[in-house]
Amino acid sequence: MVREKVRISTRTLPLRWKCVESRADSKRLYYGRFLLSPLMKGQADTIGIAMRRALLGEIEGTCITRAKSESEKITHEFSTITGIQESVHEILMNLKEIILRSNLYGIHDASICVKGPGYLTAQDIILPPSVEIIDNTQHIANLTEPMDLSIRLQIERNRGYHIKPPKNFQDGGYPIDAVFMPVRNANHSVHSYGNEKKEILFLEIWTNGSLTPKEALHEASRNLIDLFIPFLHAEEEYLHLEKNQHKVTLPIFTFHDRLAKLKKNKKEIALKCIFIDQSKLTPKIYNCLKRSNIHTLSELLNNSQEDLMKIKHFRIEDVKHLLDILETEKHFAIGSPKNKF
């Protein structure tokens, strides 16, 4: 992420975005540069980081995920096929490099049926409808002898990077590492202006050709919006919980009643001045309370048995020990209830 100052008019403008550069370096590499402005200080980083993660991890792509030879039985991935220059492993790696464009969901079948000798390329793949190969010249194998080659392929749409599971070679089929990410790289930079009180966000996007940078930007934005929609209904969920509060089962014992009585007796200030360090707690209990930011007797009494049991490594025996200390130690003796667990 790069920061630099740029000169720009400081007049008030509505928030807008613009594509400032777009090009196709090849069939397999598109580039786009976009800006969003004007933003308040700090907003550009917030949007830029979220957009970069969404561009790289939330956009779906289509890949070949499995291959199986129908013409010859293959014993292992690193074996060779008579009449083919490449090993099975090299053919699988070449199939991995094929870029597909599709809106299909789920798993679909494709196939290759060719006769040698000759070069086998991506254009020889027989695809289901609505699936397009971005670069038909992608090399797959070189058939050096007269032969019939038949390969059955599996096509899948997903997101992220899926590593093939080891030893998953059922029925002679070989899984292929799948790179479903159509965005090859994404970067954001922040430019300040107006005495560094305003910011411009620049987004750079590189794609593999299965979609344009503009399409990637739109899809990533929609995915982010979908992720935040549940928070818009947070108030409704809170009201629903409020209505059902009376159904919550109370813990067996709480310190709240005792604390309420002490407040009536105006002893709350004294409680805040009594630290747990003053008691003879075991090292385990002391460390657990400290890690939970419980430092004084007042803070301790504000926790129920249920709250204390949620502390990591805290057990029912530790709660009993605390009660014994509250009842016996002189400066902690506040008349705790006698009921034990």
Short mmCIF file of C-alpha atoms in Angstrom, two decimals:
data_model
loop_
_atom_site.label_atom_id
_atom_site.label_comp_id
_atom_site.label_asym_id
_atom_site.label_seq_id
_atom_site.Cartn_x
_atom_site.Cartn_y
_atom_site.Cartn_z
CA MET A 1 0.00 0.00 0.00
CA VAL A 2 1.49 3.32 -1.11
CA ARG A 3 0.69 6.77 0.24
CA GLU A 4 1.54 9.95 -1.63
CA LYS A 5 0.25 13.50 -1.85
CA VAL A 6 -1.51 14.71 -4.97
CA ARG A 7 -2.85 18.12 -5.89
CA ILE A 8 -6.56 18.30 -6.49
CA SER A 9 -9.35 20.80 -6.00
CA THR A 10 -10.73 20.71 -2.45
CA ARG A 11 -14.26 21.67 -3.41
CA THR A 12 -16.99 19.42 -2.10
CA LEU A 13 -17.84 16.56 -4.47
CA PRO A 14 -20.27 13.64 -4.23
CA LEU A 15 -18.68 10.23 -3.70
CA ARG A 16 -17.90 8.75 -7.12
CA TRP A 17 -15.82 6.05 -8.77
CA LYS A 18 -14.09 6.05 -12.13
CA CYS A 19 -12.08 3.70 -14.32
CA VAL A 20 -8.86 5.59 -15.09
CA GLU A 21 -7.09 2.81 -17.02
CA SER A 22 -8.10 -0.45 -18.69
CA ARG A 23 -6.14 -2.75 -20.97
CA ALA A 24 -5.80 -6.36 -22.14
CA ASP A 25 -2.13 -7.35 -22.06
CA SER A 26 -3.04 -10.79 -23.43
CA LYS A 27 -5.97 -13.21 -23.54
CA ARG A 28 -4.95 -14.39 -20.06
CA LEU A 29 -4.13 -11.05 -18.43
CA TYR A 30 -6.40 -8.01 -18.07
CA TYR A 31 -5.59 -4.88 -16.09
CA GLY A 32 -7.80 -2.15 -14.66
CA ARG A 33 -7.23 0.86 -12.40
CA PHE A 34 -10.10 2.56 -10.57
CA LEU A 35 -10.49 5.46 -8.17
CA LEU A 36 -13.04 6.31 -5.50
CA SER A 37 -13.27 9.83 -4.02
CA PRO A 38 -13.64 11.98 -2.03
CA LEU A 39 -13.19 9.99 1.20
CA MET A 40 -12.61 11.11 4.75
CA LYS A 41 -9.27 10.31 6.37
CA GLY A 42 -9.02 6.59 7.16
CA GLN A 43 -11.93 5.51 4.96
CA ALA A 44 -9.72 4.66 1.96
CA ASP A 45 -7.77 2.03 3.90
CA THR A 46 -10.98 0.55 5.30
CA ILE A 47 -12.49 0.13 1.83
CA GLY A 48 -9.24 -0.81 0.10
CA ILE A 49 -8.34 -3.65 2.48
CA ALA A 50 -11.86 -5.10 2.38
CA MET A 51 -12.06 -4.86 -1.42
CA ARG A 52 -8.68 -6.52 -1.91
CA ARG A 53 -9.68 -9.48 0.28
CA ALA A 54 -13.02 -9.77 -1.51
CA LEU A 55 -11.38 -9.59 -4.95
CA LEU A 56 -8.87 -12.34 -4.14
CA GLY A 57 -11.01 -14.62 -2.02
CA GLU A 58 -14.72 -14.12 -2.66
CA ILE A 59 -15.08 -14.23 -6.46
CA GLU A 60 -15.92 -17.58 -8.02
CA GLY A 61 -14.24 -19.16 -11.03
CA THR A 62 -14.48 -22.32 -13.15
CA CYS A 63 -11.71 -24.91 -13.44
CA ILE A 64 -10.95 -28.46 -14.55
CA THR A 65 -10.73 -30.44 -11.31
CA ARG A 66 -10.36 -34.04 -12.46
CA ALA A 67 -9.13 -36.07 -15.45
CA LYS A 68 -9.43 -39.73 -16.35
CA SER A 69 -7.99 -41.57 -19.35
CA GLU A 70 -10.56 -43.73 -21.15
CA SER A 71 -8.13 -45.20 -23.67
CA GLU A 72 -5.38 -46.57 -21.41
CA LYS A 73 -5.09 -47.64 -17.80
CA ILE A 74 -2.69 -45.42 -15.87
CA THR A 75 -0.94 -46.87 -12.84
CA HIS A 76 0.26 -43.65 -11.22
CA GLU A 77 0.50 -39.91 -11.84
CA PHE A 78 4.15 -39.92 -12.91
CA SER A 79 3.80 -42.70 -15.47
CA THR A 80 4.01 -42.15 -19.23
CA ILE A 81 1.63 -43.08 -22.05
CA THR A 82 3.02 -44.71 -25.16
CA GLY A 83 2.93 -42.23 -28.05
CA ILE A 84 2.69 -39.11 -25.89
CA GLN A 85 5.73 -36.94 -25.23
CA GLU A 86 4.50 -35.57 -21.89
CA SER A 87 4.07 -37.60 -18.70
CA VAL A 88 0.69 -37.87 -17.04
CA HIS A 89 1.79 -35.32 -14.46
CA GLU A 90 2.73 -32.79 -17.15
CA ILE A 91 -0.62 -33.27 -18.89
CA LEU A 92 -2.44 -32.63 -15.60
CA MET A 93 -0.40 -29.44 -15.04
CA ASN A 94 -1.30 -28.24 -18.55
CA LEU A 95 -4.99 -28.92 -17.90
CA LYS A 96 -4.69 -26.90 -14.69
CA GLU A 97 -3.55 -23.87 -16.72
CA ILE A 98 -6.68 -23.84 -18.90
CA ILE A 99 -8.89 -20.84 -18.08
CA LEU A 100 -12.65 -21.24 -18.38
CA ARG A 101 -15.51 -18.75 -18.26
CA SER A 102 -18.91 -20.01 -17.14
CA ASN A 103 -21.95 -19.18 -15.01
CA LEU A 104 -22.76 -22.85 -14.42
CA TYR A 105 -22.87 -24.16 -10.86
CA GLY A 106 -22.09 -27.63 -9.62
CA ILE A 107 -20.00 -30.30 -11.33
CA HIS A 108 -20.17 -30.87 -15.10
CA ASP A 109 -18.48 -33.24 -17.53
CA ALA A 110 -16.26 -32.47 -20.52
CA SER A 111 -14.13 -34.69 -22.73
CA ILE A 112 -11.23 -34.96 -25.15
CA CYS A 113 -11.28 -37.36 -28.13
CA VAL A 114 -8.38 -36.97 -30.59
CA LYS A 115 -6.22 -39.03 -32.95
CA GLY A 116 -2.46 -38.74 -33.25
CA PRO A 117 0.00 -37.73 -34.29
CA GLY A 118 -0.44 -34.03 -33.59
CA TYR A 119 -0.62 -31.38 -30.93
CA LEU A 120 -3.41 -31.51 -28.38
CA THR A 121 -4.59 -28.04 -27.31
CA ALA A 122 -7.47 -26.51 -25.36
CA GLN A 123 -9.57 -26.17 -28.52
CA ASP A 124 -9.86 -29.99 -28.65
CA ILE A 125 -11.87 -30.07 -25.42
CA ILE A 126 -15.57 -30.80 -25.88
CA LEU A 127 -17.34 -28.55 -23.36
CA PRO A 128 -20.91 -28.37 -22.05
CA PRO A 129 -23.03 -25.41 -23.21
CA SER A 130 -22.34 -22.01 -21.62
CA VAL A 131 -18.70 -22.87 -20.90
CA GLU A 132 -16.05 -20.95 -22.81
CA ILE A 133 -12.28 -21.43 -23.07
CA ILE A 134 -10.40 -18.13 -22.83
CA ASP A 135 -7.24 -19.25 -24.67
CA ASN A 136 -7.79 -22.08 -27.18
CA THR A 137 -4.06 -22.26 -27.96
CA GLN A 138 -3.16 -23.58 -24.47
CA HIS A 139 -0.93 -26.63 -25.00
CA ILE A 140 -1.94 -29.93 -23.38
CA ALA A 141 0.15 -32.70 -24.99
CA ASN A 142 2.14 -33.74 -28.05
CA LEU A 143 0.99 -37.00 -29.63
CA THR A 144 4.04 -38.43 -31.45
CA GLU A 145 2.49 -41.63 -32.84
CA PRO A 146 -0.78 -42.71 -34.51
CA MET A 147 -3.11 -43.35 -31.58
CA ASP A 148 -6.56 -42.67 -30.16
CA LEU A 149 -6.64 -40.61 -26.98
CA SER A 150 -9.79 -40.26 -24.93
CA ILE A 151 -9.88 -38.28 -21.68
CA ARG A 152 -12.90 -37.55 -19.51
CA LEU A 153 -12.77 -34.26 -17.61
CA GLN A 154 -14.65 -32.84 -14.65
CA ILE A 155 -15.43 -29.12 -14.53
CA GLU A 156 -16.41 -27.32 -11.33
CA ARG A 157 -17.25 -23.77 -10.26
CA ASN A 158 -16.04 -22.64 -6.85
CA ARG A 159 -13.83 -20.06 -5.16
CA GLY A 160 -10.35 -19.98 -3.64
CA TYR A 161 -7.58 -22.51 -4.13
CA HIS A 162 -8.30 -26.21 -3.69
CA ILE A 163 -5.40 -28.63 -3.26
CA LYS A 164 -6.03 -32.13 -4.55
CA PRO A 165 -6.34 -34.69 -1.73
CA PRO A 166 -3.46 -37.21 -1.62
CA LYS A 167 -4.12 -40.76 -2.79
CA ASN A 168 -7.54 -39.85 -4.16
CA PHE A 169 -7.31 -41.74 -7.43
CA GLN A 170 -10.59 -43.62 -7.70
CA ASP A 171 -11.37 -45.49 -10.94
CA GLY A 172 -8.17 -44.28 -12.57
CA GLY A 173 -9.18 -40.63 -12.25
CA TYR A 174 -6.68 -38.00 -11.12
CA PRO A 175 -7.69 -34.85 -9.20
CA ILE A 176 -6.15 -31.54 -10.27
CA ASP A 177 -5.23 -28.62 -8.03
CA ALA A 178 -7.85 -26.00 -8.81
CA VAL A 179 -7.21 -22.25 -8.82
CA PHE A 180 -10.75 -20.88 -8.89
CA MET A 181 -9.58 -17.28 -8.35
CA PRO A 182 -10.12 -15.23 -11.54
CA VAL A 183 -8.32 -12.24 -9.97
CA ARG A 184 -4.56 -12.78 -10.24
CA ASN A 185 -3.63 -9.81 -8.07
CA ALA A 186 -5.16 -6.72 -6.49
CA ASN A 187 -3.59 -3.67 -4.92
CA HIS A 188 -4.80 -0.44 -3.36
CA SER A 189 -3.11 2.90 -2.78
CA VAL A 190 -4.21 5.96 -0.81
CA HIS A 191 -3.56 9.55 -1.94
CA SER A 192 -4.12 12.48 0.44
CA TYR A 193 -5.16 16.05 -0.42
CA GLY A 194 -6.77 19.04 1.23
CA ASN A 195 -4.24 19.29 4.10
CA GLU A 196 -4.43 15.46 4.30
CA LYS A 197 -8.05 15.62 5.48
CA LYS A 198 -9.40 14.02 2.29
CA GLU A 199 -8.35 10.84 0.54
CA ILE A 200 -8.61 9.18 -2.87
CA LEU A 201 -8.59 5.40 -3.10
CA PHE A 202 -6.97 3.78 -6.14
CA LEU A 203 -7.63 0.09 -6.86
CA GLU A 204 -5.52 -1.94 -9.29
CA ILE A 205 -6.92 -5.27 -10.49
CA TRP A 206 -5.32 -7.98 -12.65
CA THR A 207 -7.55 -10.83 -13.91
CA ASN A 208 -6.92 -14.05 -15.84
CA GLY A 209 -9.25 -13.06 -18.69
CA SER A 210 -12.29 -15.02 -17.53
CA LEU A 211 -13.76 -11.69 -16.44
CA THR A 212 -12.75 -8.06 -16.80
CA PRO A 213 -11.41 -6.00 -13.87
CA LYS A 214 -14.65 -3.99 -13.93
CA GLU A 215 -16.73 -7.18 -13.64
CA ALA A 216 -14.47 -8.35 -10.80
CA LEU A 217 -14.94 -5.03 -8.99
CA HIS A 218 -18.73 -5.25 -9.29
CA GLU A 219 -18.86 -8.87 -8.11
CA ALA A 220 -16.55 -8.25 -5.16
CA SER A 221 -18.69 -5.25 -4.13
CA ARG A 222 -21.88 -7.34 -4.24
CA ASN A 223 -20.24 -10.08 -2.18
CA LEU A 224 -19.17 -7.58 0.49
CA ILE A 225 -22.68 -6.12 0.64
CA ASP A 226 -24.14 -9.62 1.09
CA LEU A 227 -21.77 -10.24 4.00
CA PHE A 228 -22.88 -7.06 5.81
CA ILE A 229 -26.63 -7.40 5.23
CA PRO A 230 -27.18 -9.53 8.41
CA PHE A 231 -25.94 -6.62 10.54
CA LEU A 232 -28.78 -4.48 9.21
CA HIS A 233 -31.18 -6.84 10.99
CA ALA A 234 -29.21 -6.82 14.25
CA GLU A 235 -31.81 -4.60 15.99
CA GLU A 236 -34.62 -7.02 15.10
CA GLU A 237 -32.61 -9.92 16.52
CA TYR A 238 -31.93 -7.92 19.70
CA LEU A 239 -35.63 -7.18 20.19
CA HIS A 240 -36.42 -10.86 19.68
CA LEU A 241 -33.92 -11.82 22.38
CA GLU A 242 -35.33 -9.15 24.72
CA LYS A 243 -38.81 -10.68 24.46
CA ASN A 244 -37.45 -14.08 25.42
CA GLN A 245 -35.27 -12.93 28.30
CA HIS A 246 -37.74 -14.18 30.89
CA LYS A 247 -37.14 -17.72 29.63
CA VAL A 248 -33.44 -17.66 30.54
CA THR A 249 -32.58 -20.00 33.44
CA LEU A 250 -30.74 -18.22 36.27
CA PRO A 251 -27.51 -19.74 37.62
CA ILE A 252 -27.56 -21.67 40.89
CA PHE A 253 -25.84 -18.90 42.81
CA THR A 254 -24.89 -15.30 42.02
CA PHE A 255 -23.12 -12.59 43.96
CA HIS A 256 -25.43 -9.83 42.70
CA ASP A 257 -27.86 -9.87 45.65
CA ARG A 258 -24.98 -9.55 48.09
CA LEU A 259 -23.49 -6.69 46.09
CA ALA A 260 -26.86 -4.88 46.01
CA LYS A 261 -27.06 -4.97 49.80
CA LEU A 262 -23.54 -3.65 50.12
CA LYS A 263 -24.38 -0.77 47.81
CA LYS A 264 -27.30 0.13 50.03
CA ASN A 265 -24.89 0.24 52.93
CA LYS A 266 -22.64 2.61 50.92
CA LYS A 267 -19.76 0.15 50.93
CA GLU A 268 -19.23 0.14 47.17
CA ILE A 269 -16.27 2.51 47.39
CA ALA A 270 -14.62 0.24 49.96
CA LEU A 271 -15.14 -2.78 47.71
CA LYS A 272 -13.37 -1.01 44.86
CA CYS A 273 -10.38 -0.47 47.14
CA ILE A 274 -10.02 -4.14 48.09
CA PHE A 275 -7.86 -5.94 45.54
CA ILE A 276 -7.79 -9.68 45.00
CA ASP A 277 -4.04 -9.50 45.64
CA GLN A 278 -4.89 -9.06 49.33
CA SER A 279 -6.48 -12.50 49.59
CA LYS A 280 -4.84 -15.89 49.90
CA LEU A 281 -5.91 -17.14 46.50
CA THR A 282 -4.17 -20.06 44.83
CA PRO A 283 -1.86 -19.05 41.97
CA LYS A 284 -4.22 -20.70 39.49
CA ILE A 285 -7.33 -18.77 40.66
CA TYR A 286 -5.37 -15.51 40.91
CA ASN A 287 -3.98 -15.83 37.37
CA CYS A 288 -7.40 -16.78 35.93
CA LEU A 289 -9.04 -13.72 37.50
CA LYS A 290 -6.25 -11.41 36.36
CA ARG A 291 -6.48 -12.68 32.78
CA SER A 292 -10.22 -11.89 32.89
CA ASN A 293 -9.51 -8.31 34.08
CA ILE A 294 -10.90 -8.95 37.56
CA HIS A 295 -8.71 -6.96 39.95
CA THR A 296 -10.94 -5.84 42.84
CA LEU A 297 -13.57 -7.37 45.10
CA SER A 298 -16.20 -5.17 43.45
CA GLU A 299 -15.35 -6.59 40.02
CA LEU A 300 -15.41 -10.11 41.43
CA LEU A 301 -18.86 -9.68 42.97
CA ASN A 302 -20.24 -8.41 39.66
CA ASN A 303 -19.75 -11.90 38.20
CA SER A 304 -22.18 -14.76 38.62
CA GLN A 305 -21.20 -18.39 39.03
CA GLU A 306 -22.00 -18.84 35.34
CA ASP A 307 -19.63 -15.99 34.43
CA LEU A 308 -16.82 -17.43 36.51
CA MET A 309 -17.27 -20.88 35.02
CA LYS A 310 -16.73 -19.38 31.56
CA ILE A 311 -13.20 -18.34 32.53
CA LYS A 312 -10.63 -20.58 30.90
CA HIS A 313 -9.34 -23.33 33.25
CA PHE A 314 -11.81 -22.23 35.99
CA ARG A 315 -13.71 -25.10 37.66
CA ILE A 316 -16.46 -25.57 40.24
CA GLU A 317 -13.83 -26.33 42.91
CA ASP A 318 -12.31 -22.89 42.29
CA VAL A 319 -15.70 -21.22 42.82
CA LYS A 320 -16.06 -23.09 46.14
CA HIS A 321 -12.62 -21.93 47.18
CA LEU A 322 -13.55 -18.33 46.40
CA LEU A 323 -16.65 -18.59 48.57
CA ASP A 324 -14.63 -19.99 51.46
CA ILE A 325 -12.24 -17.04 51.22
CA LEU A 326 -15.08 -14.50 51.12
CA GLU A 327 -16.52 -16.03 54.30
CA THR A 328 -13.33 -16.56 56.30
CA GLU A 329 -10.77 -13.87 55.50
CA LYS A 330 -11.10 -10.81 57.69
CA HIS A 331 -11.05 -8.09 55.03
CA PHE A 332 -13.11 -10.25 52.67
CA ALA A 333 -15.71 -11.33 55.24
CA ILE A 334 -18.90 -9.79 53.86
CA GLY A 335 -21.38 -12.36 54.98
CA SER A 336 -21.60 -14.45 51.84
CA PRO A 337 -24.45 -16.95 51.55
CA LYS A 338 -23.85 -20.30 53.24
CA ASN A 339 -25.25 -22.47 50.49
CA LYS A 340 -22.47 -24.51 48.83
CA PHE A 341 -22.27 -26.30 45.54
#
